[in-house]
PDB file of C-alpha atoms in Angstrom:
ATOM      1  CA  UNK Y   1      85.904 -73.390-170.362  1.00 93.00           C
ATOM      2  CA  UNK Y   2      87.294 -70.140-171.607  1.00 96.00           C
ATOM      3  CA  UNK Y   3      86.874 -67.061-169.439  1.00 96.00           C
ATOM      4  CA  UNK Y   4      83.635 -65.126-170.193  1.00 97.00           C
ATOM      5  CA  UNK Y   5      83.306 -67.099-173.440  1.00 97.00           C
ATOM      6  CA  UNK Y   6      79.733 -65.860-173.966  1.00 96.00           C
ATOM      7  CA  UNK Y   7      81.042 -62.304-174.415  1.00 96.00           C
ATOM      8  CA  UNK Y   8      84.088 -63.130-176.509  1.00 96.00           C
ATOM      9  CA  UNK Y   9      82.923 -65.708-179.054  1.00 96.00           C
ATOM     10  CA  UNK Y  10      80.055 -66.270-181.460  1.00 93.00           C
ATOM     11  CA  UNK Y  11      77.722 -69.145-180.611  1.00 94.00           C
ATOM     12  CA  UNK Y  12      79.185 -71.215-183.465  1.00 94.00           C
ATOM     13  CA  UNK Y  13      82.660 -70.881-181.920  1.00 96.00           C
ATOM     14  CA  UNK Y  14      81.708 -72.352-178.545  1.00 96.00           C
ATOM     15  CA  UNK Y  15      82.852 -75.762-177.410  1.00 96.00           C
ATOM     16  CA  UNK Y  16      80.157 -78.306-176.545  1.00 95.00           C
ATOM     17  CA  UNK Y  17      80.846 -77.690-172.849  1.00 96.00           C
ATOM     18  CA  UNK Y  18      80.505 -73.919-173.248  1.00 97.00           C
ATOM     19  CA  UNK Y  19      77.291 -74.319-175.260  1.00 96.00           C
ATOM     20  CA  UNK Y  20      75.757 -76.486-172.546  1.00 95.00           C
ATOM     21  CA  UNK Y  21      76.898 -74.055-169.824  1.00 96.00           C
ATOM     22  CA  UNK Y  22      74.796 -71.335-171.450  1.00 96.00           C
ATOM     23  CA  UNK Y  23      71.642 -73.183-170.404  1.00 95.00           C
ATOM     24  CA  UNK Y  24      70.246 -71.299-167.413  1.00 95.00           C
ATOM     25  CA  UNK Y  25      68.209 -74.275-166.195  1.00 95.00           C
ATOM     26  CA  UNK Y  26      64.794 -72.630-166.509  1.00 96.00           C
ATOM     27  CA  UNK Y  27      63.142 -75.645-168.175  1.00 96.00           C
ATOM     28  CA  UNK Y  28      60.960 -73.461-170.395  1.00 95.00           C
ATOM     29  CA  UNK Y  29      62.135 -75.161-173.569  1.00 94.00           C
ATOM     30  CA  UNK Y  30      60.857 -78.464-172.130  1.00 96.00           C
ATOM     31  CA  UNK Y  31      57.250 -77.292-171.852  1.00 96.00           C
ATOM     32  CA  UNK Y  32      54.940 -78.971-174.353  1.00 96.00           C
ATOM     33  CA  UNK Y  33      53.904 -76.873-177.328  1.00 94.00           C
ATOM     34  CA  UNK Y  34      51.291 -77.320-180.030  1.00 92.00           C
ATOM     35  CA  UNK Y  35      51.372 -75.425-183.299  1.00 90.00           C
ATOM     36  CA  UNK Y  36      48.146 -74.419-185.015  1.00 90.00           C
ATOM     37  CA  UNK Y  37      48.317 -75.643-188.611  1.00 88.00           C
ATOM     38  CA  UNK Y  38      46.327 -72.693-189.964  1.00 88.00           C
ATOM     39  CA  UNK Y  39      47.693 -69.694-188.065  1.00 88.00           C
ATOM     40  CA  UNK Y  40      51.129 -71.050-187.186  1.00 87.00           C
ATOM     41  CA  UNK Y  41      50.590 -69.796-183.627  1.00 92.00           C
ATOM     42  CA  UNK Y  42      52.212 -71.829-180.899  1.00 93.00           C
ATOM     43  CA  UNK Y  43      50.289 -72.850-177.781  1.00 95.00           C
ATOM     44  CA  UNK Y  44      52.611 -73.276-174.799  1.00 95.00           C
ATOM     45  CA  UNK Y  45      51.409 -75.559-172.029  1.00 97.00           C
ATOM     46  CA  UNK Y  46      52.241 -75.585-168.337  1.00 98.00           C
ATOM     47  CA  UNK Y  47      53.022 -79.265-168.857  1.00 98.00           C
ATOM     48  CA  UNK Y  48      56.625 -80.389-168.983  1.00 97.00           C
ATOM     49  CA  UNK Y  49      58.073 -83.218-171.031  1.00 96.00           C
ATOM     50  CA  UNK Y  50      57.969 -86.520-169.208  1.00 96.00           C
ATOM     51  CA  UNK Y  51      61.778 -86.462-168.938  1.00 97.00           C
ATOM     52  CA  UNK Y  52      62.025 -83.082-167.211  1.00 97.00           C
ATOM     53  CA  UNK Y  53      62.840 -83.257-163.516  1.00 97.00           C
ATOM     54  CA  UNK Y  54      60.643 -80.318-162.557  1.00 97.00           C
ATOM     55  CA  UNK Y  55      62.493 -79.611-159.306  1.00 96.00           C
ATOM     56  CA  UNK Y  56      65.936 -79.309-160.924  1.00 95.00           C
ATOM     57  CA  UNK Y  57      64.544 -78.171-164.319  1.00 96.00           C
ATOM     58  CA  UNK Y  58      66.990 -80.533-165.999  1.00 95.00           C
ATOM     59  CA  UNK Y  59      66.366 -83.464-168.300  1.00 95.00           C
ATOM     60  CA  UNK Y  60      66.441 -86.758-166.436  1.00 96.00           C
ATOM     61  CA  UNK Y  61      67.924 -88.559-169.469  1.00 95.00           C
ATOM     62  CA  UNK Y  62      69.643 -85.824-171.464  1.00 94.00           C
ATOM     63  CA  UNK Y  63      72.002 -88.072-173.485  1.00 93.00           C
ATOM     64  CA  UNK Y  64      69.097 -90.241-174.707  1.00 95.00           C
ATOM     65  CA  UNK Y  65      66.327 -87.630-174.797  1.00 94.00           C
ATOM     66  CA  UNK Y  66      65.820 -87.640-178.547  1.00 92.00           C
ATOM     67  CA  UNK Y  67      65.590 -91.417-178.755  1.00 92.00           C
ATOM     68  CA  UNK Y  68      63.060 -91.472-175.917  1.00 94.00           C
ATOM     69  CA  UNK Y  69      61.135 -88.349-176.996  1.00 93.00           C
ATOM     70  CA  UNK Y  70      61.320 -88.171-180.802  1.00 89.00           C
ATOM     71  CA  UNK Y  71      59.846 -84.656-181.004  1.00 88.00           C
ATOM     72  CA  UNK Y  72      62.355 -83.237-178.517  1.00 90.00           C
ATOM     73  CA  UNK Y  73      63.789 -80.102-180.093  1.00 83.00           C
ATOM     74  CA  UNK Y  74      67.562 -80.140-180.350  1.00 87.00           C
ATOM     75  CA  UNK Y  75      68.830 -76.604-179.976  1.00 90.00           C
ATOM     76  CA  UNK Y  76      72.181 -75.968-181.669  1.00 90.00           C
ATOM     77  CA  UNK Y  77      74.123 -72.789-182.446  1.00 91.00           C
ATOM     78  CA  UNK Y  78      73.139 -73.152-186.104  1.00 90.00           C
ATOM     79  CA  UNK Y  79      69.426 -73.510-185.280  1.00 89.00           C
ATOM     80  CA  UNK Y  80      68.894 -70.839-182.594  1.00 88.00           C
ATOM     81  CA  UNK Y  81      67.035 -68.567-185.021  1.00 84.00           C
ATOM     82  CA  UNK Y  82      64.525 -71.364-185.759  1.00 84.00           C
ATOM     83  CA  UNK Y  83      63.421 -71.397-182.131  1.00 84.00           C
ATOM     84  CA  UNK Y  84      61.574 -68.096-182.139  1.00 82.00           C
ATOM     85  CA  UNK Y  85      59.467 -69.319-179.221  1.00 87.00           C
ATOM     86  CA  UNK Y  86      62.397 -69.305-176.789  1.00 90.00           C
ATOM     87  CA  UNK Y  87      61.632 -66.872-173.968  1.00 92.00           C
ATOM     88  CA  UNK Y  88      63.340 -63.493-174.043  1.00 93.00           C
ATOM     89  CA  UNK Y  89      65.126 -64.529-170.841  1.00 95.00           C
ATOM     90  CA  UNK Y  90      66.813 -67.532-172.523  1.00 95.00           C
ATOM     91  CA  UNK Y  91      70.601 -67.209-172.635  1.00 95.00           C
ATOM     92  CA  UNK Y  92      70.784 -68.789-176.089  1.00 95.00           C
ATOM     93  CA  UNK Y  93      68.312 -66.247-177.431  1.00 94.00           C
ATOM     94  CA  UNK Y  94      69.915 -63.338-175.572  1.00 95.00           C
ATOM     95  CA  UNK Y  95      73.393 -64.103-176.952  1.00 95.00           C
ATOM     96  CA  UNK Y  96      72.051 -64.758-180.473  1.00 93.00           C
ATOM     97  CA  UNK Y  97      70.348 -61.339-180.353  1.00 93.00           C
ATOM     98  CA  UNK Y  98      73.541 -59.617-179.190  1.00 94.00           C
ATOM     99  CA  UNK Y  99      72.304 -59.065-175.639  1.00 96.00           C
ATOM    100  CA  UNK Y 100      74.137 -59.802-172.402  1.00 96.00           C
ATOM    101  CA  UNK Y 101      73.339 -62.615-170.008  1.00 97.00           C
ATOM    102  CA  UNK Y 102      70.920 -61.672-167.254  1.00 97.00           C
ATOM    103  CA  UNK Y 103      72.402 -60.948-163.834  1.00 96.00           C
ATOM    104  CA  UNK Y 104      70.642 -64.006-162.380  1.00 96.00           C
ATOM    105  CA  UNK Y 105      72.221 -66.384-164.920  1.00 97.00           C
ATOM    106  CA  UNK Y 106      74.424 -68.991-163.183  1.00 97.00           C
ATOM    107  CA  UNK Y 107      77.482 -67.951-165.231  1.00 97.00           C
ATOM    108  CA  UNK Y 108      77.111 -64.394-163.875  1.00 97.00           C
ATOM    109  CA  UNK Y 109      75.689 -64.971-160.394  1.00 97.00           C
ATOM    110  CA  UNK Y 110      77.478 -68.240-159.633  1.00 96.00           C
ATOM    111  CA  UNK Y 111      74.176 -69.461-158.169  1.00 97.00           C
ATOM    112  CA  UNK Y 112      72.171 -72.044-160.169  1.00 95.00           C
ATOM    113  CA  UNK Y 113      69.210 -71.637-157.768  1.00 96.00           C
ATOM    114  CA  UNK Y 114      68.762 -67.956-158.576  1.00 97.00           C
ATOM    115  CA  UNK Y 115      66.799 -68.715-161.781  1.00 97.00           C
ATOM    116  CA  UNK Y 116      64.244 -70.456-159.573  1.00 97.00           C
ATOM    117  CA  UNK Y 117      64.124 -67.783-156.859  1.00 96.00           C
ATOM    118  CA  UNK Y 118      63.584 -65.126-159.542  1.00 96.00           C
ATOM    119  CA  UNK Y 119      60.557 -67.055-160.833  1.00 95.00           C
ATOM    120  CA  UNK Y 120      62.024 -67.574-164.298  1.00 95.00           C
ATOM    121  CA  UNK Y 121      62.026 -71.354-164.188  1.00 97.00           C
ATOM    122  CA  UNK Y 122      59.052 -73.686-164.568  1.00 97.00           C
ATOM    123  CA  UNK Y 123      59.664 -75.183-161.119  1.00 97.00           C
ATOM    124  CA  UNK Y 124      56.840 -73.243-159.480  1.00 95.00           C
ATOM    125  CA  UNK Y 125      54.070 -74.108-161.938  1.00 97.00           C
ATOM    126  CA  UNK Y 126      54.798 -76.950-164.351  1.00 98.00           C
ATOM    127  CA  UNK Y 127      53.284 -80.372-164.046  1.00 98.00           C
ATOM    128  CA  UNK Y 128      54.690 -83.494-165.625  1.00 97.00           C
ATOM    129  CA  UNK Y 129      53.287 -84.870-168.838  1.00 96.00           C
ATOM    130  CA  UNK Y 130      53.008 -88.170-166.969  1.00 95.00           C
ATOM    131  CA  UNK Y 131      50.356 -86.608-164.701  1.00 97.00           C
ATOM    132  CA  UNK Y 132      48.081 -85.162-167.395  1.00 97.00           C
ATOM    133  CA  UNK Y 133      45.816 -87.295-169.556  1.00 97.00           C
ATOM    134  CA  UNK Y 134      46.256 -86.485-173.241  1.00 94.00           C
ATOM    135  CA  UNK Y 135      42.622 -85.396-173.607  1.00 96.00           C
ATOM    136  CA  UNK Y 136      43.162 -82.743-170.898  1.00 97.00           C
ATOM    137  CA  UNK Y 137      46.332 -81.168-172.317  1.00 96.00           C
ATOM    138  CA  UNK Y 138      44.411 -78.302-173.933  1.00 95.00           C
ATOM    139  CA  UNK Y 139      43.282 -77.228-170.440  1.00 97.00           C
ATOM    140  CA  UNK Y 140      46.920 -76.437-169.589  1.00 98.00           C
ATOM    141  CA  UNK Y 141      47.601 -73.772-172.239  1.00 97.00           C
ATOM    142  CA  UNK Y 142      49.411 -70.871-170.575  1.00 96.00           C
ATOM    143  CA  UNK Y 143      50.321 -68.782-173.618  1.00 94.00           C
ATOM    144  CA  UNK Y 144      49.650 -68.421-177.326  1.00 94.00           C
ATOM    145  CA  UNK Y 145      52.690 -67.173-179.234  1.00 92.00           C
ATOM    146  CA  UNK Y 146      52.288 -65.753-182.709  1.00 89.00           C
ATOM    147  CA  UNK Y 147      54.951 -67.323-184.892  1.00 79.00           C
ATOM    148  CA  UNK Y 148      55.571 -65.532-188.144  1.00 67.00           C
ATOM    149  CA  UNK Y 149      56.208 -67.919-191.050  1.00 50.00           C
TER     150      UNK Y 149
END
């Protein structure tokens, strides 16, 4: 990877390896979300996709995730702006908005566990989709995000 690529290149100019390295490993994008058809608001649940390894906050089958979970959102440099629900801490969002990476980000700190120690990852609260009956999912809403058309 190129030195400090996140500061020197636009997202569209990153190699696949550089793009993937921007992921801070928080797992927040893997939390289940439901969108209200009328308001457009997004309900975020404290329930993680069945493929998320909650301890590592990494997908357990990343190469095949979209075949196994058809509604898995594929984040790309061209689509970052579509994912308005990404947390403000997300490296993809930060770079797309012209902000710097957070000091705890693994590319800055050199420590992939720091995102967990700082309480940014879902490790401390998420439960697996496999452990929650579908009829109880609504009980796990942790945030309602207004999403403007």
